[in-house]
Tab-separated table of C-alpha atoms and ligand atoms in Angstrom:
chain	number	residue	atom	x	y	z
S	10	MET	CA	-37.249	-0.654	47.630
S	11	ARG	CA	-38.182	-4.162	46.588
S	12	ARG	CA	-37.458	-6.851	49.194
S	13	THR	CA	-37.731	-10.632	49.034
S	14	ARG	CA	-39.688	-12.030	51.977
S	15	ILE	CA	-39.854	-15.577	53.300
S	16	ILE	CA	-43.578	-16.323	53.631
S	17	GLY	CA	-43.506	-20.085	54.213
S	18	THR	CA	-41.166	-22.943	55.116
S	19	GLY	CA	-41.361	-26.722	54.935
S	20	SER	CA	-39.120	-29.732	55.266
S	21	TYR	CA	-39.077	-33.478	54.905
S	22	LEU	CA	-36.892	-36.254	56.303
S	23	PRO	CA	-37.139	-39.811	55.008
S	24	GLU	CA	-38.573	-42.303	57.499
S	25	GLN	CA	-35.560	-44.546	57.900
S	26	VAL	CA	-33.341	-43.466	60.828
S	27	VAL	CA	-29.852	-44.950	60.983
S	28	SER	CA	-27.971	-44.547	64.283
S	29	ASN	CA	-24.210	-44.549	64.776
S	30	ARG	CA	-24.591	-47.952	66.392
S	31	ASP	CA	-26.286	-49.226	63.221
S	32	LEU	CA	-23.239	-48.037	61.270
S	33	GLU	CA	-20.865	-49.903	63.608
S	34	ALA	CA	-22.190	-53.090	61.988
S	35	ARG	CA	-21.465	-51.738	58.513
S	36	VAL	CA	-18.057	-50.000	58.751
S	37	ASP	CA	-15.055	-49.928	61.100
S	38	THR	CA	-16.275	-47.079	63.313
S	39	THR	CA	-17.725	-46.395	66.745
S	40	ASP	CA	-20.570	-44.303	68.080
S	41	ALA	CA	-18.057	-42.630	70.427
S	42	TRP	CA	-15.748	-41.546	67.553
S	43	ILE	CA	-18.598	-40.135	65.438
S	44	VAL	CA	-20.139	-38.215	68.358
S	45	GLU	CA	-16.806	-36.849	69.601
S	46	ARG	CA	-15.484	-35.771	66.169
S	47	SER	CA	-18.713	-34.548	64.556
S	48	GLY	CA	-21.582	-34.359	67.078
S	49	ILE	CA	-23.650	-36.625	64.800
S	50	ARG	CA	-25.800	-39.281	66.530
S	51	GLN	CA	-28.081	-40.401	63.694
S	52	ARG	CA	-29.104	-39.620	60.106
S	53	HIS	CA	-32.182	-40.223	57.927
S	54	LEU	CA	-31.691	-42.218	54.732
S	55	ALA	CA	-33.975	-42.307	51.694
S	56	ALA	CA	-35.800	-45.568	51.018
S	57	GLU	CA	-34.942	-47.631	47.968
S	58	GLY	CA	-36.492	-45.915	44.966
S	59	GLN	CA	-37.100	-42.663	46.852
S	60	THR	CA	-35.323	-39.891	44.939
S	61	THR	CA	-34.237	-36.299	45.493
S	62	ALA	CA	-37.350	-35.133	43.594
S	63	ASP	CA	-39.552	-37.107	46.029
S	64	LEU	CA	-37.946	-35.467	49.071
S	65	ALA	CA	-38.013	-32.046	47.411
S	66	TYR	CA	-41.700	-32.403	46.524
S	67	GLU	CA	-42.699	-33.254	50.122
S	68	ALA	CA	-40.749	-30.285	51.534
S	69	ALA	CA	-42.164	-27.996	48.821
S	70	GLN	CA	-45.755	-29.040	49.544
S	71	ARG	CA	-45.300	-28.270	53.233
S	72	ALA	CA	-43.714	-24.892	52.480
S	73	LEU	CA	-46.537	-23.965	50.076
S	74	GLN	CA	-49.109	-25.061	52.658
S	75	SER	CA	-47.534	-22.850	55.327
S	76	ALA	CA	-47.593	-19.915	52.869
S	77	GLY	CA	-51.226	-20.618	51.940
S	78	LEU	CA	-50.285	-21.042	48.262
S	79	THR	CA	-50.227	-23.736	45.608
S	80	GLY	CA	-47.694	-24.532	42.895
S	81	ALA	CA	-49.805	-22.559	40.409
S	82	ASP	CA	-48.978	-19.362	42.339
S	83	LEU	CA	-45.229	-19.676	41.675
S	84	ASP	CA	-43.162	-18.007	38.934
S	85	LEU	CA	-39.848	-19.676	39.748
S	86	ILE	CA	-38.385	-22.781	41.398
S	87	ILE	CA	-34.694	-23.114	42.199
S	88	LEU	CA	-33.645	-26.518	43.486
S	89	ALA	CA	-30.221	-26.657	45.089
S	90	THR	CA	-28.818	-30.165	44.897
S	91	ALA	CA	-25.629	-32.094	44.222
S	92	THR	CA	-27.589	-35.341	43.906
S	93	PRO	CA	-30.096	-34.771	41.073
S	94	ASP	CA	-32.381	-37.575	39.894
S	95	HIS	CA	-30.779	-37.505	36.442
S	96	THR	CA	-27.843	-35.821	34.722
S	97	PHE	CA	-30.561	-33.924	32.860
S	98	PRO	CA	-33.184	-32.551	32.826
S	99	ALA	CA	-33.127	-30.576	36.035
S	100	THR	CA	-34.814	-32.215	39.013
S	101	ALA	CA	-36.511	-28.833	39.546
S	102	THR	CA	-38.661	-29.331	36.424
S	103	LYS	CA	-39.833	-32.694	37.767
S	104	VAL	CA	-40.889	-31.006	41.003
S	105	GLN	CA	-42.469	-28.162	39.012
S	106	THR	CA	-44.821	-30.565	37.237
S	107	ARG	CA	-45.704	-32.458	40.398
S	108	LEU	CA	-46.613	-29.180	42.115
S	109	GLY	CA	-49.000	-28.326	39.265
S	110	MET	CA	-46.916	-25.355	38.100
S	111	ASN	CA	-47.251	-25.191	34.332
S	112	ARG	CA	-45.760	-21.764	33.688
S	113	GLY	CA	-42.728	-19.786	34.866
S	114	PHE	CA	-39.348	-21.498	35.056
S	115	ALA	CA	-37.475	-23.990	37.197
S	116	PHE	CA	-33.824	-24.961	37.351
S	117	ASP	CA	-31.264	-26.770	39.508
S	118	LEU	CA	-28.357	-25.029	41.141
S	119	GLN	CA	-25.121	-26.754	42.082
S	120	ALA	CA	-23.027	-25.353	44.926
S	121	VAL	CA	-23.012	-28.516	47.091
S	122	CYS	CA	-23.363	-27.628	50.792
S	123	SER	CA	-23.593	-23.893	49.994
S	124	GLY	CA	-26.381	-24.620	47.502
S	125	PHE	CA	-29.241	-23.259	49.579
S	126	VAL	CA	-27.485	-19.951	50.293
S	127	TYR	CA	-26.571	-19.615	46.593
S	128	ALA	CA	-30.151	-20.455	45.540
S	129	LEU	CA	-31.681	-18.004	48.012
S	130	ALA	CA	-29.353	-15.250	46.763
S	131	THR	CA	-30.214	-16.109	43.141
S	132	ALA	CA	-33.972	-16.081	43.765
S	133	ASP	CA	-33.606	-12.785	45.639
S	134	ASN	CA	-32.011	-11.236	42.552
S	135	PHE	CA	-34.756	-12.524	40.226
S	136	ILE	CA	-37.381	-11.069	42.566
S	137	LYS	CA	-35.573	-7.763	43.103
S	138	VAL	CA	-35.336	-7.062	39.357
S	139	GLY	CA	-38.997	-7.948	38.923
S	140	GLN	CA	-38.471	-11.116	36.892
S	141	ALA	CA	-40.406	-13.150	39.474
S	142	GLN	CA	-43.009	-12.273	42.080
S	143	ARG	CA	-43.102	-15.558	43.966
S	144	ALA	CA	-40.397	-18.194	44.110
S	145	LEU	CA	-39.788	-21.526	45.767
S	146	VAL	CA	-36.250	-22.322	46.855
S	147	ILE	CA	-35.565	-25.937	47.757
S	148	GLY	CA	-32.489	-27.688	49.110
S	149	ALA	CA	-32.816	-31.456	48.603
S	150	GLU	CA	-30.294	-34.261	48.686
S	151	THR	CA	-29.947	-38.025	48.608
S	152	PHE	CA	-26.264	-37.924	49.558
S	153	SER	CA	-26.449	-41.565	50.654
S	154	ARG	CA	-26.372	-42.450	46.927
S	155	ILE	CA	-22.923	-40.905	46.371
S	156	LEU	CA	-21.273	-42.189	49.549
S	157	ASP	CA	-18.620	-44.864	49.477
S	158	TRP	CA	-20.014	-47.114	52.205
S	159	LYS	CA	-16.554	-48.631	52.608
S	160	ASP	CA	-14.940	-45.268	53.404
S	161	ARG	CA	-15.457	-44.643	57.109
S	162	THR	CA	-13.981	-41.134	56.873
S	163	THR	CA	-16.990	-39.905	54.855
S	164	CYS	CA	-19.931	-42.311	54.990
S	165	VAL	CA	-20.730	-41.679	58.662
S	166	LEU	CA	-21.082	-37.923	58.161
S	167	PHE	CA	-23.967	-37.466	55.728
S	168	GLY	CA	-27.742	-37.916	55.591
S	169	ASP	CA	-30.703	-37.394	53.237
S	170	GLY	CA	-33.464	-34.779	53.457
S	171	ALA	CA	-35.061	-31.676	51.985
S	172	GLY	CA	-36.165	-28.213	53.043
S	173	ALA	CA	-37.898	-25.384	51.205
S	174	VAL	CA	-38.898	-21.746	51.532
S	175	VAL	CA	-41.538	-19.757	49.655
S	176	LEU	CA	-40.454	-16.247	48.740
S	177	GLU	CA	-42.592	-13.267	47.764
S	178	ALA	CA	-41.782	-9.725	46.629
S	179	GLY	CA	-42.517	-7.024	49.206
S	180	GLU	CA	-41.639	-3.395	49.855
S	181	GLY	CA	-39.030	-2.067	52.274
S	182	THR	CA	-37.290	1.179	53.146
S	183	GLY	CA	-33.763	-0.080	52.500
S	184	THR	CA	-32.744	-0.433	56.152
S	185	ALA	CA	-31.969	-3.461	58.341
S	186	ALA	CA	-35.416	-2.993	59.900
S	187	ASP	CA	-37.017	-4.234	56.643
S	188	ARG	CA	-38.491	-7.703	56.519
S	189	GLY	CA	-36.935	-9.958	53.897
S	190	ILE	CA	-33.494	-10.801	52.545
S	191	LEU	CA	-31.289	-7.858	53.557
S	192	SER	CA	-28.085	-8.979	51.847
S	193	ALA	CA	-26.348	-11.996	50.349
S	194	HIS	CA	-22.603	-12.652	50.110
S	195	LEU	CA	-21.281	-15.457	47.909
S	196	HIS	CA	-17.753	-16.772	47.377
S	197	SER	CA	-15.988	-19.620	45.626
S	198	ASP	CA	-12.384	-20.679	45.152
S	199	GLY	CA	-11.748	-23.549	42.742
S	200	ARG	CA	-8.167	-24.036	43.905
S	201	TYR	CA	-9.525	-26.234	46.702
S	202	HIS	CA	-11.362	-28.627	44.372
S	203	ASP	CA	-9.391	-31.672	45.530
S	204	LEU	CA	-10.198	-31.289	49.224
S	205	LEU	CA	-13.873	-32.143	48.714
S	206	TYR	CA	-15.230	-33.568	45.476
S	207	VAL	CA	-16.968	-36.518	43.817
S	208	ASP	CA	-14.669	-38.787	41.802
S	209	GLY	CA	-17.102	-39.262	38.915
S	210	GLY	CA	-19.325	-37.378	36.499
S	211	PRO	CA	-20.849	-37.518	32.997
S	212	SER	CA	-17.917	-35.799	31.272
S	213	THR	CA	-15.071	-37.494	33.138
S	214	THR	CA	-15.709	-41.099	34.113
S	215	GLY	CA	-19.245	-41.517	32.842
S	216	THR	CA	-20.151	-42.785	36.309
S	217	VAL	CA	-21.834	-41.080	39.256
S	218	GLY	CA	-18.805	-41.415	41.551
S	219	HIS	CA	-18.315	-41.141	45.306
S	220	VAL	CA	-17.636	-38.347	47.779
S	221	ARG	CA	-13.955	-37.847	48.599
S	222	MET	CA	-12.903	-35.470	51.352
S	223	LYS	CA	-9.806	-34.434	53.265
S	224	GLY	CA	-11.923	-33.769	56.336
S	225	ASN	CA	-9.422	-32.076	58.600
S	226	GLU	CA	-8.310	-29.630	55.879
S	227	VAL	CA	-11.911	-28.798	54.976
S	228	PHE	CA	-12.575	-28.245	58.673
S	229	ARG	CA	-9.781	-25.686	58.975
S	230	HIS	CA	-10.956	-23.703	55.943
S	231	ALA	CA	-14.599	-23.911	57.038
S	232	VAL	CA	-14.114	-22.119	60.351
S	233	THR	CA	-11.959	-19.387	58.760
S	234	ASN	CA	-14.173	-18.810	55.705
S	235	LEU	CA	-17.432	-18.896	57.641
S	236	ALA	CA	-16.234	-16.415	60.253
S	237	ALA	CA	-14.986	-14.147	57.444
S	238	VAL	CA	-18.252	-14.195	55.480
S	239	VAL	CA	-20.308	-13.616	58.633
S	240	ASN	CA	-18.148	-10.588	59.480
S	241	GLU	CA	-18.504	-9.375	55.878
S	242	THR	CA	-22.305	-9.681	56.143
S	243	LEU	CA	-22.474	-7.850	59.473
S	244	ALA	CA	-20.190	-5.055	58.209
S	245	ALA	CA	-22.223	-4.623	54.990
S	246	ASN	CA	-25.299	-4.009	57.133
S	247	GLY	CA	-23.604	-1.906	59.830
S	248	LEU	CA	-24.406	-4.513	62.497
S	249	THR	CA	-22.558	-6.237	65.347
S	250	PRO	CA	-23.058	-9.916	66.300
S	251	GLU	CA	-25.423	-8.888	69.145
S	252	ALA	CA	-28.019	-7.815	66.533
S	253	ILE	CA	-28.425	-11.391	65.262
S	254	ASP	CA	-31.319	-13.282	66.856
S	255	TRP	CA	-30.448	-16.632	65.286
S	256	VAL	CA	-27.652	-18.120	63.229
S	257	VAL	CA	-28.985	-20.885	60.991
S	258	PRO	CA	-25.778	-22.548	59.795
S	259	HIS	CA	-25.082	-25.352	57.389
S	260	GLN	CA	-24.848	-28.449	59.562
S	261	ALA	CA	-21.597	-30.286	58.832
S	262	ASN	CA	-19.999	-30.740	62.228
S	263	VAL	CA	-20.929	-29.468	65.678
S	264	ARG	CA	-17.280	-28.518	66.231
S	265	ILE	CA	-17.415	-26.222	63.175
S	266	LEU	CA	-20.521	-24.564	64.651
S	267	ASP	CA	-18.797	-24.128	68.027
S	268	GLY	CA	-15.591	-22.872	66.416
S	269	THR	CA	-17.439	-20.306	64.288
S	270	ALA	CA	-19.536	-19.128	67.253
S	271	ARG	CA	-16.395	-18.720	69.376
S	272	LYS	CA	-14.544	-16.833	66.632
S	273	LEU	CA	-17.454	-14.411	66.244
S	274	GLY	CA	-18.230	-14.056	69.948
S	275	LEU	CA	-21.755	-15.344	69.327
S	276	PRO	CA	-23.520	-17.251	72.096
S	277	ARG	CA	-23.961	-20.891	71.120
S	278	GLU	CA	-27.607	-20.703	72.355
S	279	ARG	CA	-28.417	-18.486	69.370
S	280	MET	CA	-27.374	-21.145	66.863
S	281	ILE	CA	-29.885	-23.643	65.486
S	282	VAL	CA	-28.334	-27.126	65.669
S	283	THR	CA	-29.733	-30.189	63.901
S	284	VAL	CA	-26.522	-31.973	62.904
S	285	ASP	CA	-26.891	-34.379	65.856
S	286	ARG	CA	-30.119	-35.773	64.368
S	287	HIS	CA	-29.842	-35.011	60.626
S	288	ALA	CA	-26.053	-35.324	60.015
S	289	ASN	CA	-24.802	-33.332	57.020
S	290	THR	CA	-27.615	-33.100	54.447
S	291	SER	CA	-25.649	-30.720	52.199
S	292	ALA	CA	-27.944	-28.169	50.471
S	293	ALA	CA	-30.906	-29.346	52.567
S	294	SER	CA	-29.430	-28.643	55.990
S	295	ILE	CA	-30.204	-24.907	56.320
S	296	PRO	CA	-33.859	-25.044	55.186
S	297	LEU	CA	-34.365	-28.151	57.359
S	298	ALA	CA	-32.978	-26.323	60.415
S	299	LEU	CA	-34.911	-23.137	59.587
S	300	ASP	CA	-38.220	-24.955	59.229
S	301	GLU	CA	-37.710	-26.941	62.436
S	302	ALA	CA	-36.955	-23.820	64.491
S	303	ILE	CA	-39.858	-21.825	63.006
S	304	ARG	CA	-42.312	-24.652	63.631
S	305	ASP	CA	-41.187	-25.229	67.232
S	306	GLY	CA	-41.508	-21.496	67.954
S	307	ARG	CA	-37.856	-20.602	68.559
S	308	ILE	CA	-37.599	-18.415	65.455
S	309	LYS	CA	-40.319	-15.764	65.390
S	310	PRO	CA	-41.557	-13.297	62.743
S	311	GLY	CA	-39.514	-10.078	62.725
S	312	GLN	CA	-36.328	-11.704	64.035
S	313	LEU	CA	-32.960	-11.251	62.342
S	314	LEU	CA	-31.438	-14.468	60.948
S	315	LEU	CA	-28.007	-15.167	59.589
S	316	LEU	CA	-27.762	-18.140	57.240
S	317	GLU	CA	-24.248	-19.368	56.410
S	318	ALA	CA	-22.680	-22.331	54.616
S	319	MET	CA	-19.485	-23.722	53.183
S	320	GLY	CA	-18.952	-26.682	50.881
S	321	GLY	CA	-17.178	-28.305	47.961
S	322	GLY	CA	-15.676	-26.066	45.298
S	323	PHE	CA	-14.875	-24.480	47.704
S	324	THR	CA	-18.053	-22.459	47.840
S	325	TRP	CA	-19.256	-20.438	50.807
S	326	GLY	CA	-21.680	-17.664	51.577
S	327	ALA	CA	-24.157	-16.026	53.915
S	328	CYS	CA	-27.577	-14.363	53.765
S	329	LEU	CA	-28.969	-11.906	56.293
S	330	VAL	CA	-32.747	-12.203	56.543
S	331	ARG	CA	-35.376	-10.544	58.683
S	332	LEU	CA	-38.257	-13.001	58.896
X	610	UT7	O1	-20.352	-29.875	54.428
X	610	UT7	C1	-19.240	-29.636	53.663
X	610	UT7	C2	-18.057	-29.405	54.449
X	610	UT7	N1	-17.630	-30.582	55.155
X	610	UT7	C3	-17.163	-30.420	56.342
X	610	UT7	O2	-17.206	-29.323	56.829
X	610	UT7	C4	-16.471	-31.552	57.066
X	610	UT7	C5	-15.270	-31.011	57.757
X	610	UT7	N2	-14.496	-31.956	58.491
X	610	UT7	C6	-14.916	-32.621	59.602
X	610	UT7	O3	-16.041	-32.497	59.998
X	610	UT7	C7	-13.906	-33.437	60.372
X	610	UT7	O4	-12.617	-33.187	59.854
X	610	UT7	C8	-14.182	-34.964	60.347
X	610	UT7	C9	-15.396	-35.264	61.233
X	610	UT7	C10	-14.430	-35.395	58.935
X	610	UT7	C11	-12.973	-35.734	60.897
X	610	UT7	O5	-12.603	-35.272	62.169
X	610	UT7	P1	-11.046	-34.993	62.475
X	610	UT7	O6	-10.989	-34.650	63.897
X	610	UT7	O7	-10.590	-33.949	61.506
X	610	UT7	O8	-10.369	-36.395	62.243
X	610	UT7	P2	-9.233	-36.846	61.198
X	610	UT7	O9	-9.772	-36.798	59.814
X	610	UT7	O10	-8.001	-36.053	61.492
X	610	UT7	O11	-9.029	-38.352	61.614
X	610	UT7	C12	-8.564	-38.713	62.900
X	610	UT7	C13	-8.485	-40.240	63.007
X	610	UT7	C14	-7.709	-40.905	61.865
X	610	UT7	O12	-6.919	-41.930	62.428
X	610	UT7	P3	-5.336	-41.718	62.626
X	610	UT7	O13	-4.825	-41.450	61.244
X	610	UT7	O14	-5.212	-40.551	63.539
X	610	UT7	O15	-4.923	-43.011	63.212
X	610	UT7	C15	-8.808	-41.550	61.045
X	610	UT7	O16	-8.390	-42.684	60.361
X	610	UT7	O17	-9.790	-40.839	63.026
X	610	UT7	C16	-9.829	-41.920	62.082
X	610	UT7	N3	-11.183	-42.023	61.537
X	610	UT7	C17	-12.167	-42.761	62.105
X	610	UT7	N4	-12.200	-43.569	63.181
X	610	UT7	C18	-13.362	-44.155	63.485
X	610	UT7	C19	-11.683	-41.390	60.456
X	610	UT7	N5	-12.982	-41.711	60.302
X	610	UT7	C20	-13.311	-42.558	61.304
X	610	UT7	C21	-14.492	-43.219	61.671
X	610	UT7	N6	-14.478	-44.001	62.766
X	610	UT7	N7	-15.650	-43.064	60.995
């Protein structure tokens, strides 16, 4: 059976680090409130003129380097982002050209904070049916550009960054012992649109708009939906939580991570946490966390990883991967 393997990872954070204390000078907030309610201590912000494509390109280069490939080896790029450079064309095609990939196809995918999980699942399907042999999946965001810097309930929570994985078709036996993406589980429910959205867009206001969120309601749904999709993933593979070596979650709030771990009976030590240093980087947060933990040696080849995310839409999902 055809399996989609992760053969390289890379990530990039813009140079500028903004601490909670720095934000105290900008909005009516405190370091203590941000740390207590979210676990966030700092975030990276893109420099003036630095775009989502720039961050995506840096992460992609590092991922290709770790896979020992170049852009010319790719058949497909999927770029998950809610903050594209332009309304069109896709930011993915910009990255495609900069990577020297002049064939195949590239497109953006919009599922906000669940974007990376959606993009990984989509690439897996293209590879499994034989429509691509090698793919690059990127999560990249410049969320700082759609924040209302006067709204303290949202602007302290997000950061900019990018992460990427290189995927390649391989063979497996169809069991959970295979290396590669073992299963993907995606959900959305548009009834919750108004709890987390951007109040602008090309077809509505003609402006880019700003992030609006009813944080405490999103929080409640996040813990419930994430625990449900993790249980769904484990059941689909005939596994119990003990089988998971690492959970690599979307990084929105350390209390969501703790709540999900508690609900699932998963030890917190088996969760990769970057939200304290990266804040919420939307579609970029999972590949950023994955790359960090692979490079520092925590995540090792052959281990079983559970990637999960929830975001605006609502959208949510999980992927089970053996590295
Ligand atoms: O990635 C996509 C999914 N997004 C998420 O998962 C985010 C989910 N939500 C959250 O992470 C949390 O709900 C927040 C961190 C956004 C907020 O934490 P909370 O414990 O739910 O706080 P709250 O929204 O209930 O607000 C509590 C208080 C309010 O004051 P009152 O009304 O109780 O007097 C807010 O006005 O905290 C106040 N507040 C702040 N105070 C200082 C809100 N933002 C700030 C701030 N600094 N930045």
